[in-house]
mmCIF file of C-alpha atoms and ligand atoms in Angstrom:
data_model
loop_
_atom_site.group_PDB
_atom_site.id
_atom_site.type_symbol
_atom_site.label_atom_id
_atom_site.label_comp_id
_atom_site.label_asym_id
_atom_site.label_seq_id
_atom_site.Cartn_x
_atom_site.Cartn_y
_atom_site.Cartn_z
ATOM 1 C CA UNK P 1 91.571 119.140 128.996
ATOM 2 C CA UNK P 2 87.888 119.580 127.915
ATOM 3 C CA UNK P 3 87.245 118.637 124.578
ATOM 4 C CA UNK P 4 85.372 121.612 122.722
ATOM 5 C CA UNK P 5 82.684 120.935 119.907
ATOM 6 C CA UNK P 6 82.284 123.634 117.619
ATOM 7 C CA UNK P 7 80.144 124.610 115.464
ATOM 8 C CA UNK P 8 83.272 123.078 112.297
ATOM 9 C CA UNK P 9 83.091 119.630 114.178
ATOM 10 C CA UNK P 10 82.464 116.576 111.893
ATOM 11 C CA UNK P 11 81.594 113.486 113.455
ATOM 12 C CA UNK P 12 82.357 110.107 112.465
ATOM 13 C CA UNK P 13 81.816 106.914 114.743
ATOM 14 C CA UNK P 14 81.419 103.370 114.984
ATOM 15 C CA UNK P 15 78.203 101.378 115.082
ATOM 16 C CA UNK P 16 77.542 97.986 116.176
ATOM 17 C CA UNK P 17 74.618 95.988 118.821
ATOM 18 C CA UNK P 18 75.705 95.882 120.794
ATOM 19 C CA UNK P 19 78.196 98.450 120.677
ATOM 20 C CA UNK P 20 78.702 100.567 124.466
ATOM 21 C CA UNK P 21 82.090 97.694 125.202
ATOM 22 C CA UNK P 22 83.561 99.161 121.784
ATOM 23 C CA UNK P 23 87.305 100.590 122.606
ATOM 24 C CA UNK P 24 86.968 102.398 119.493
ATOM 25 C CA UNK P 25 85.739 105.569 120.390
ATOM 26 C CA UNK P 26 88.941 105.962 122.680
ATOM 27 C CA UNK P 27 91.223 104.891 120.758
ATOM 28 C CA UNK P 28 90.218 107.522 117.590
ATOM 29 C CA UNK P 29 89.651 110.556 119.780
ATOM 30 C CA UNK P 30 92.903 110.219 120.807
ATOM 31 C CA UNK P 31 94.163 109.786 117.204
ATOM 32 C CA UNK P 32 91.917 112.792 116.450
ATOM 33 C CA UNK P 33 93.284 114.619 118.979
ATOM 34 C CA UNK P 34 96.847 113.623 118.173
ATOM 35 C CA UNK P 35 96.007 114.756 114.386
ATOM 36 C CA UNK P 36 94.604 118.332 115.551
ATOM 37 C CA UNK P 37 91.230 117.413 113.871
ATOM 38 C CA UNK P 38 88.110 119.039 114.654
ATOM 39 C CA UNK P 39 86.224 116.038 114.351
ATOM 40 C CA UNK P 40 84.649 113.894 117.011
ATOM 41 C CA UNK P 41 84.117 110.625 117.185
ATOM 42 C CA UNK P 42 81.301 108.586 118.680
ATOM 43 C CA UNK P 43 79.410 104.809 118.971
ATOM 44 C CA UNK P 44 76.030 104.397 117.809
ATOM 45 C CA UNK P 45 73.794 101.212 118.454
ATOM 46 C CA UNK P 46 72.118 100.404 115.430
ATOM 47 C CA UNK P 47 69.713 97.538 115.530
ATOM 48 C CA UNK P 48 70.107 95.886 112.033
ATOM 49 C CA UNK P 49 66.619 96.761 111.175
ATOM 50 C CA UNK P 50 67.912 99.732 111.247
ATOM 51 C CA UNK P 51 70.971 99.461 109.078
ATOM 52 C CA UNK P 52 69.093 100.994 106.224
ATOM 53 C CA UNK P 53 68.273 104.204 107.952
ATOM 54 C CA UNK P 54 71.927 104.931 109.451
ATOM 55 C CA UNK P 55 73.084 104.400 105.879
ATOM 56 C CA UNK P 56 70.603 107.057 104.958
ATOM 57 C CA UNK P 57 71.672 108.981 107.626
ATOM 58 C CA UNK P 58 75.424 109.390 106.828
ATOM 59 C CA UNK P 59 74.528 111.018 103.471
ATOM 60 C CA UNK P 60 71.310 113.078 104.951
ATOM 61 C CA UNK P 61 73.676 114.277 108.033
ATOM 62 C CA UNK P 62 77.192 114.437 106.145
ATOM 63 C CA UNK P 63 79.383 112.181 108.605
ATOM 64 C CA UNK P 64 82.797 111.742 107.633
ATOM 65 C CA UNK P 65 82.186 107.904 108.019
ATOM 66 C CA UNK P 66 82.012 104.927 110.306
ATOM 67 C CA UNK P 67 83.245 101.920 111.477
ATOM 68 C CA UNK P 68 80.656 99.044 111.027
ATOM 69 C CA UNK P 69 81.482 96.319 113.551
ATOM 70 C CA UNK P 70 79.399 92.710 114.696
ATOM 71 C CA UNK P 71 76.565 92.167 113.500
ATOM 72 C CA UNK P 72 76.568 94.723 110.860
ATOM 73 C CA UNK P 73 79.884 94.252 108.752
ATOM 74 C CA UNK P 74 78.301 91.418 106.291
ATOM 75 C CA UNK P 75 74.436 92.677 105.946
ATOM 76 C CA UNK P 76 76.245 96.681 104.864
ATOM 77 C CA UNK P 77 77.478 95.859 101.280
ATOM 78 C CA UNK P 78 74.498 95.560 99.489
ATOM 79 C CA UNK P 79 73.819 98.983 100.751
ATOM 80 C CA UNK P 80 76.377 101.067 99.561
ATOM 81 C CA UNK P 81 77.459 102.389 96.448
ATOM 82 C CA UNK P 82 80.792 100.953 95.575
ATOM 83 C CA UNK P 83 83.137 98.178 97.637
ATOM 84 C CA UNK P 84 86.835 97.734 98.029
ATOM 85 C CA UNK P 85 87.956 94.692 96.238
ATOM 86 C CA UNK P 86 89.241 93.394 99.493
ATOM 87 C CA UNK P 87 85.473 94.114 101.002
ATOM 88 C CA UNK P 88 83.692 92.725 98.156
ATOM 89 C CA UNK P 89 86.050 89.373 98.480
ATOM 90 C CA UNK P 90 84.810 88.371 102.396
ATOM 91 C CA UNK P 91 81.901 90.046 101.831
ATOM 92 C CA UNK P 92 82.181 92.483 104.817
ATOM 93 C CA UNK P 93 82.473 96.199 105.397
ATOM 94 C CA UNK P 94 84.172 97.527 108.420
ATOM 95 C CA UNK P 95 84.934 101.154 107.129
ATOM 96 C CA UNK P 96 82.620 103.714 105.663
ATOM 97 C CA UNK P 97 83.549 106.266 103.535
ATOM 98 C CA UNK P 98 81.476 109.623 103.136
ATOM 99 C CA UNK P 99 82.879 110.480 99.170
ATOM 100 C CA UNK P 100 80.340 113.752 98.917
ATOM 101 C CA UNK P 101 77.409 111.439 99.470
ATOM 102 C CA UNK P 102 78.864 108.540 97.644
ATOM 103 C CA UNK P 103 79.118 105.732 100.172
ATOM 104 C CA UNK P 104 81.948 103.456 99.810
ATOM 105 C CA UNK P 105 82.975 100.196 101.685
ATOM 106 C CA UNK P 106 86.182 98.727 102.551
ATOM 107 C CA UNK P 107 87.661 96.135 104.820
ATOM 108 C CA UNK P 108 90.659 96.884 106.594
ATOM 109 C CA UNK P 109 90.799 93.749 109.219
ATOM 110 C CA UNK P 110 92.747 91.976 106.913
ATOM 111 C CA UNK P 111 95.618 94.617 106.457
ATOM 112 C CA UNK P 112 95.767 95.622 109.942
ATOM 113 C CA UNK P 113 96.669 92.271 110.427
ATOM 114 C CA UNK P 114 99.528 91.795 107.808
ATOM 115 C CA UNK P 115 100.192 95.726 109.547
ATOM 116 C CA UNK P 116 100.544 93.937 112.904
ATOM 117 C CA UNK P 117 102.004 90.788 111.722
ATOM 118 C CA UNK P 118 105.176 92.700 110.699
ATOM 119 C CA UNK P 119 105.399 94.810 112.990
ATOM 120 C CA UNK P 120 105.475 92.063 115.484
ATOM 121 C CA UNK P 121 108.316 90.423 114.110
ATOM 122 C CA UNK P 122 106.885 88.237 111.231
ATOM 123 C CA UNK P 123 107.640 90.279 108.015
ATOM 124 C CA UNK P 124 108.254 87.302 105.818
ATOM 125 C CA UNK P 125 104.957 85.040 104.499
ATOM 126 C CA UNK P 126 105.576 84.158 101.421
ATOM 127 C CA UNK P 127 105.850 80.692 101.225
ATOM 128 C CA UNK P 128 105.401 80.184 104.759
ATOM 129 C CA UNK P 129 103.028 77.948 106.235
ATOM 130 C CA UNK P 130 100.161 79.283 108.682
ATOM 131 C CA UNK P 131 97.548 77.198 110.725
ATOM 132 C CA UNK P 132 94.634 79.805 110.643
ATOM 133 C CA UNK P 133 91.590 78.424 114.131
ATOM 134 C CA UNK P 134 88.336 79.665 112.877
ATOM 135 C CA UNK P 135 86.172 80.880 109.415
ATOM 136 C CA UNK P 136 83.919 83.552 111.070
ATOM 137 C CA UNK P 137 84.490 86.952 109.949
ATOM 138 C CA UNK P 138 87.425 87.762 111.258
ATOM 139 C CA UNK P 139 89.382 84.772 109.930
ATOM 140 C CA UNK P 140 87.928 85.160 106.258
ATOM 141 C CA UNK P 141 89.712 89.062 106.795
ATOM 142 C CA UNK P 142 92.884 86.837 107.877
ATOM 143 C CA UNK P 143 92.680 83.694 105.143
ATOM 144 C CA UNK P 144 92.391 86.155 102.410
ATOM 145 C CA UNK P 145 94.887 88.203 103.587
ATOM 146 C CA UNK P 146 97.709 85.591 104.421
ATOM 147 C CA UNK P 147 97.077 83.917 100.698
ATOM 148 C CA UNK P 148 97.392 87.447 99.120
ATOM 149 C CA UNK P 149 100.720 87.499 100.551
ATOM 150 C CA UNK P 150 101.866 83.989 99.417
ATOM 151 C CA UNK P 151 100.908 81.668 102.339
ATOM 152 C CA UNK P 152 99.176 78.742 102.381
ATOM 153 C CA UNK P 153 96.699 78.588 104.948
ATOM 154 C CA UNK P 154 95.270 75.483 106.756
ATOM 155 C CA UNK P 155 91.820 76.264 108.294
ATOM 156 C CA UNK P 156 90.302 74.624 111.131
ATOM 157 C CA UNK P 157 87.383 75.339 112.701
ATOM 158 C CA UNK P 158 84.694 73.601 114.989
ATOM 159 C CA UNK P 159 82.143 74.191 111.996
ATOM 160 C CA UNK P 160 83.944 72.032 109.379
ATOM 161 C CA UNK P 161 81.625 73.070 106.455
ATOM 162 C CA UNK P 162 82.240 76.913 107.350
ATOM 163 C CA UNK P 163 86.364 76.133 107.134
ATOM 164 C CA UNK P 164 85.500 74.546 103.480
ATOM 165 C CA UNK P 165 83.535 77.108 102.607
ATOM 166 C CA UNK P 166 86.482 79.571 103.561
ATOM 167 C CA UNK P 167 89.034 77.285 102.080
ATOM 168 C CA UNK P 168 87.110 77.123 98.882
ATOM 169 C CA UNK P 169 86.328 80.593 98.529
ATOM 170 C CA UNK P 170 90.098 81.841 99.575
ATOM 171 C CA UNK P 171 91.363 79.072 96.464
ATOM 172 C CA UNK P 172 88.932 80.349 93.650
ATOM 173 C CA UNK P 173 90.954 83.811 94.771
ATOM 174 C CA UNK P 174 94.344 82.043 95.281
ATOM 175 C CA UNK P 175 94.072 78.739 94.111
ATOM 176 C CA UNK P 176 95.480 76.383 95.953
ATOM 177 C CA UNK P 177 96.644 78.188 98.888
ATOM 178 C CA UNK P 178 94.183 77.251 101.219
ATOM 179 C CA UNK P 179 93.135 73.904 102.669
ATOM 180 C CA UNK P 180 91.312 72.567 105.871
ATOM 181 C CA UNK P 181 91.961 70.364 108.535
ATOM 182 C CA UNK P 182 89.688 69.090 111.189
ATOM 183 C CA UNK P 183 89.278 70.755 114.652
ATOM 184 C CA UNK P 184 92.342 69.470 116.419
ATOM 185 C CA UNK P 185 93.259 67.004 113.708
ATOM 186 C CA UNK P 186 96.742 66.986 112.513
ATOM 187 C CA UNK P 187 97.400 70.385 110.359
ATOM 188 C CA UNK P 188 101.275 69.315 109.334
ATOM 189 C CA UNK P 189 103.963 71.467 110.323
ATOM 190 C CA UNK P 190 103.408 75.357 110.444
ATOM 191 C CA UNK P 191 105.382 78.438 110.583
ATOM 192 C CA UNK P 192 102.316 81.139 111.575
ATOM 193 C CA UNK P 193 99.215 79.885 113.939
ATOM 194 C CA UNK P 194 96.700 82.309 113.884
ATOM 195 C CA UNK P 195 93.680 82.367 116.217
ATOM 196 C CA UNK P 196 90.843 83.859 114.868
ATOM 197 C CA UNK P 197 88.006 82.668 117.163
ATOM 198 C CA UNK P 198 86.337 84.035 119.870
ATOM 199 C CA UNK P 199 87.641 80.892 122.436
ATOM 200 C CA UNK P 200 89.850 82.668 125.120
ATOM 201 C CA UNK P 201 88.371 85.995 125.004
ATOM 202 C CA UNK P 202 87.387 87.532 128.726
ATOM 203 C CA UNK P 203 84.806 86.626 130.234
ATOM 204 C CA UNK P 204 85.696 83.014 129.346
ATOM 205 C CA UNK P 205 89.760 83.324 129.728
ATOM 206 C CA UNK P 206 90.460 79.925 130.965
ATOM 207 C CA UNK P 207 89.212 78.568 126.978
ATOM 208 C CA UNK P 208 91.485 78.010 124.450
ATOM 209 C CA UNK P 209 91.408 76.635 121.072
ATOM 210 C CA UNK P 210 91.489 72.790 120.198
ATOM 211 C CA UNK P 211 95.631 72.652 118.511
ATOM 212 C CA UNK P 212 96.821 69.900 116.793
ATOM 213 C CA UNK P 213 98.822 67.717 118.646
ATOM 214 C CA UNK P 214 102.695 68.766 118.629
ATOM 215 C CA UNK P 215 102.071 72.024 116.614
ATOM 216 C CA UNK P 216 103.900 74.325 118.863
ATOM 217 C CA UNK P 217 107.147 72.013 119.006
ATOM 218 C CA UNK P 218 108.433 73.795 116.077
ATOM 219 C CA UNK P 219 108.046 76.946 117.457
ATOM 220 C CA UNK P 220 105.745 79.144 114.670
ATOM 221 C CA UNK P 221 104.634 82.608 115.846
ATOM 222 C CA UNK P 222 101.659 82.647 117.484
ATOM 223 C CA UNK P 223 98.917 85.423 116.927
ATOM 224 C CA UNK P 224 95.905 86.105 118.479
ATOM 225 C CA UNK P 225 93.134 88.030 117.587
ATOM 226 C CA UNK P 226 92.321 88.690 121.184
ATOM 227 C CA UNK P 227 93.785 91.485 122.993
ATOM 228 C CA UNK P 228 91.593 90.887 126.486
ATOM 229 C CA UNK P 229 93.136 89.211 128.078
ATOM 230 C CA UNK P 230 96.304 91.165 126.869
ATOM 231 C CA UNK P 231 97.635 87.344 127.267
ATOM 232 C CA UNK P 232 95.629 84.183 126.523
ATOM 233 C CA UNK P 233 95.802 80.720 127.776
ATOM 234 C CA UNK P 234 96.943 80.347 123.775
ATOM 235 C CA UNK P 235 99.647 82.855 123.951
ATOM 236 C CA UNK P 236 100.888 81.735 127.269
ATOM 237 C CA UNK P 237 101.378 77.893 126.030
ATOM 238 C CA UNK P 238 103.001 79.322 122.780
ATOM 239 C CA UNK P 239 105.128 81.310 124.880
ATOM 240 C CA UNK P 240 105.926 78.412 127.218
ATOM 241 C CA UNK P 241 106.902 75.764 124.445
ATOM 242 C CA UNK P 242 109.053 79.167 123.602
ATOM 243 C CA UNK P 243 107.393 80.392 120.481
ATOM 244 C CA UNK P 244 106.968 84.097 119.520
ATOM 245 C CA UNK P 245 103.465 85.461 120.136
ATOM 246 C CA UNK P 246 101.554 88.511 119.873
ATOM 247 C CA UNK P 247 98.335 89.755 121.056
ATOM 248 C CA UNK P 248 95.491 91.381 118.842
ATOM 249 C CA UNK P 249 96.246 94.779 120.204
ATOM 250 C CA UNK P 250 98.532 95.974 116.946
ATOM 251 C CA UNK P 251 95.688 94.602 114.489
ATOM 252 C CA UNK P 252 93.049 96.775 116.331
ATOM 253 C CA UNK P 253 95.352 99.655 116.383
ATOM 254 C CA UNK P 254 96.754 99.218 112.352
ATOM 255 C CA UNK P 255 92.570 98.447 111.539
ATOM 256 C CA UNK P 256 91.665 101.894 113.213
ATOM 257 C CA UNK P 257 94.839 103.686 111.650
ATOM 258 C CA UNK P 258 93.902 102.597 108.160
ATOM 259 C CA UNK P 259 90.408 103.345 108.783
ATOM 260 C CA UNK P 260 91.589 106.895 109.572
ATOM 261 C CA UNK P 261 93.743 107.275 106.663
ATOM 262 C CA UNK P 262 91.092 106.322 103.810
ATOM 263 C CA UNK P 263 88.593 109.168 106.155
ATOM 264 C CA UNK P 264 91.375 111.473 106.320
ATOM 265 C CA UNK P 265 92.762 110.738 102.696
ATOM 266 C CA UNK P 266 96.258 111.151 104.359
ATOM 267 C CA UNK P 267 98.678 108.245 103.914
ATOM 268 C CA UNK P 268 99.114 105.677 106.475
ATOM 269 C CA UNK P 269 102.507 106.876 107.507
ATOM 270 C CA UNK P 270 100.888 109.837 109.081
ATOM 271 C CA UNK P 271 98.432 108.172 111.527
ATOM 272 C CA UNK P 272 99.728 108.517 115.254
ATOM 273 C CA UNK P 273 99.646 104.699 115.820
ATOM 274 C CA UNK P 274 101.487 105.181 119.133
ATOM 275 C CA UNK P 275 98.519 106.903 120.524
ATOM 276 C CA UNK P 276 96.096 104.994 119.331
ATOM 277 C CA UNK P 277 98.426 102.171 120.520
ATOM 278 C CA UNK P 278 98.693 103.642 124.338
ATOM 279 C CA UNK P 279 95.126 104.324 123.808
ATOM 280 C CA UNK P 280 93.237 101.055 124.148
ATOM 281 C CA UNK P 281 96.540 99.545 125.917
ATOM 282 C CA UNK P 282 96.490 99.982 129.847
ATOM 283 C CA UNK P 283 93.343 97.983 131.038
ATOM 284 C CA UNK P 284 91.469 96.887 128.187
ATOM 285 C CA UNK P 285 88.049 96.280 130.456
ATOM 286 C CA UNK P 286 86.204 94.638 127.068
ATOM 287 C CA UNK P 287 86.645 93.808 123.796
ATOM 288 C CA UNK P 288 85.754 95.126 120.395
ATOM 289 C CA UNK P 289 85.763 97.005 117.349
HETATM 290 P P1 NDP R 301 82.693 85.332 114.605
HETATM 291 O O1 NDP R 301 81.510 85.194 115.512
HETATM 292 O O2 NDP R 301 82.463 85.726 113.182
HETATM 293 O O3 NDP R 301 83.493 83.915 114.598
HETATM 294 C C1 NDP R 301 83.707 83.232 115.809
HETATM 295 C C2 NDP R 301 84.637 82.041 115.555
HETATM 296 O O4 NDP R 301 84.934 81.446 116.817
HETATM 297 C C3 NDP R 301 84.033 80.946 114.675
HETATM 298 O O5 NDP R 301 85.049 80.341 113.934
HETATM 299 C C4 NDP R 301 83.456 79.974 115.721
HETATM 300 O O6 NDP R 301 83.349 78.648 115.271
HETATM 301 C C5 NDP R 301 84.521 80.047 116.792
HETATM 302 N N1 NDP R 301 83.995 79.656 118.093
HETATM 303 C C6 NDP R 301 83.178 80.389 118.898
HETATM 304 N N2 NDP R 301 82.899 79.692 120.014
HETATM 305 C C7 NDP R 301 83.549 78.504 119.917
HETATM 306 C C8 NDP R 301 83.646 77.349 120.747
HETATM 307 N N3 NDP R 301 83.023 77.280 121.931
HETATM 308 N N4 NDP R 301 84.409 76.315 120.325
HETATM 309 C C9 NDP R 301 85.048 76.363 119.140
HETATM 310 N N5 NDP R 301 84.998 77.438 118.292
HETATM 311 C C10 NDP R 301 84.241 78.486 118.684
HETATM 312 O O7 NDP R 301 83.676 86.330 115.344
HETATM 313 P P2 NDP R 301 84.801 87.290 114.722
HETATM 314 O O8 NDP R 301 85.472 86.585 113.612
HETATM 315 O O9 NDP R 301 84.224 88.613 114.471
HETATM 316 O O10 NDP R 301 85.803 87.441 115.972
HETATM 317 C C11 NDP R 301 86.619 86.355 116.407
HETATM 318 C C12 NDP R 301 87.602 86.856 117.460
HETATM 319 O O11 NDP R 301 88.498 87.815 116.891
HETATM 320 C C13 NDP R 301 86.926 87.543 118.641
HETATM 321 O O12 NDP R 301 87.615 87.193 119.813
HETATM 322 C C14 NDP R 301 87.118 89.013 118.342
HETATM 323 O O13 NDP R 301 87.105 89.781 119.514
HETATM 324 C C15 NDP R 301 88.503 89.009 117.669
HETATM 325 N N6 NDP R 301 88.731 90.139 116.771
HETATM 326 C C16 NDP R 301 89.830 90.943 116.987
HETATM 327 C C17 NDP R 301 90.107 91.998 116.158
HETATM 328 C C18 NDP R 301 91.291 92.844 116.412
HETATM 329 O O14 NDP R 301 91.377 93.946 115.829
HETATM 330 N N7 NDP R 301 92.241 92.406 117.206
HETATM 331 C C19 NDP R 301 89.229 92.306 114.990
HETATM 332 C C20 NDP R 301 88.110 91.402 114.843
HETATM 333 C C21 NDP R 301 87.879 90.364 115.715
HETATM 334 P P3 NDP R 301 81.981 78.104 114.592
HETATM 335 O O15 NDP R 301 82.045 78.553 113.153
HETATM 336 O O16 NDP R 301 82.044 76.655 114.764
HETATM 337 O O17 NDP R 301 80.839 78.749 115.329
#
């Protein structure tokens, strides 16, 4: 079926640098299309010298919004006119909102995580236990996120100074929730491991994070951020030692569906996540916001 731009359409994107790998512009036409919305969305490569002038642009040009993806989420908050508390926490915008030329930021990474989270069979974190690899944007979405719900959250990372400066930043939130452990070093027993760096992600398949020794022999669920490979080296071990796992498919899905509800100003309920789902699902060539 051709898709027909008219002179009503409204366009509203996603802009990164490198941005022409991004799976979002699939997965939201087909969301668009599955709403019946004359709107069209599309990925633009903005330099970050250039951040300035697309900010301009969405107010001179009247775009619905955009998604703001690597390396732009943490330089756009200074540049907009009010911020979600959750964006102004990690300090990172991935959703712009168009309010009548009123830009405002939000960050839904970390709720399209709790969003896929439950839906993949872990609805219960308070209380619990989670082992969180990484502190680079992504993870801060994901520490923040788990200790708002009641979790405590070990951080490891290769970069031991950016894990305490995640840890101590999550605890002046939610104090005490969040400590660190050393890259491979013994994290204690865990009921969530959540893997929030980039080792593992295709090209480089055959890498996988540095675990503590013994940390799958209770079984937690396993999640990973990456959804290409659909299955990691990670989430095959978990799997293997016969944990639960999931891939990062549902947070990039629930991410894009709460993006589309805050454009939209329709509740979340009402976004066709199974499109958006079967959308980015069948060969997912490269990864990306
Ligand atoms: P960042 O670049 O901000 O962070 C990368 C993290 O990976 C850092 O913790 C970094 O450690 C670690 N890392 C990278 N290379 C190595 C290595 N060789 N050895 C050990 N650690 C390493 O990336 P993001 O947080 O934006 O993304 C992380 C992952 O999450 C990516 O795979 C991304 O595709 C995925 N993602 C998935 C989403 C989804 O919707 N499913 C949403 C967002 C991201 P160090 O600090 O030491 O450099």
């Amino acid at each position: 079926m051709t898709r027909v731009i008219t002179g009503q359409t409204r366009v509203v994107g996603v802009w990164g640098h490198p941005v022409g790998h991004s799976r979002s512009p699939v997965m939201h036409n087909a969301a668009l299309a599955a709403l019946g919305l004359d709107w069209v969305y599309a990925a633009f490569d903005v330099p970050p010298a250039r951040l300035a002038e697309a900010i301009a642009g969405v107010r001179g040009l009247g775009l619905v919004g955009v998604n703001v993806t690597v390396p732009l989420k943490e330089l756009v908050p200074p540049l907009l006119d009010t911020l979600s508390d959750e964006a102004r926490r990690i300090g990172a915008v991935n959703t712009i909102v168009n309010q009548d030329g009123l830009l405002h930021g939000d960050s839904t990474d970390g709720r399209g995580f709790l969003k896929a989270l439950t839906e993949a069979g872990q609805p219960e974190l308070y209380g619990q236990r989670a082992l969180l690899l990484g502190a680079g944007g992504s993870a801060r979405a994901v520490a923040f996120a788990l200790a708002g719900e009641g979790c405590t959250v070990v951080i490891s990372n290769r970069t031991e100074q950016k894990a305490q400066a995640l840890a101590d930043a999550v605890n002046r939130e939610f104090p005490k929730r969040a400590s660190v452990a050393g890259w491979g070093e013994d994290a204690g027993c865990v009921d969530l491991v959540v893997n929030a760096t980039s080792l593992g992600l295709s090209p480089d398949a055959e890498a996988m994070p540095a675990l503590p020794p013994g940390v799958l022999d209770t079984r937690p669920f396993v999640y990973d951020l990456i959804y290409n490979p659909l299955e990691t080296r990670l989430l095959q071990a978990a799997r293997e030692a016969g944990c639960r796992v999931s891939n990062g498919l549902g947070m990039l899905a629930w991410q894009g569906a709460l993006s589309l509800a805050l454009w939209t100003g329709r509740p979340l309920s009402e976004m066709p996540i199974a499109a958006m789902m079967q959308a980015v699902s069948p060969a997912v060539p490269k990864q990306g916001l």
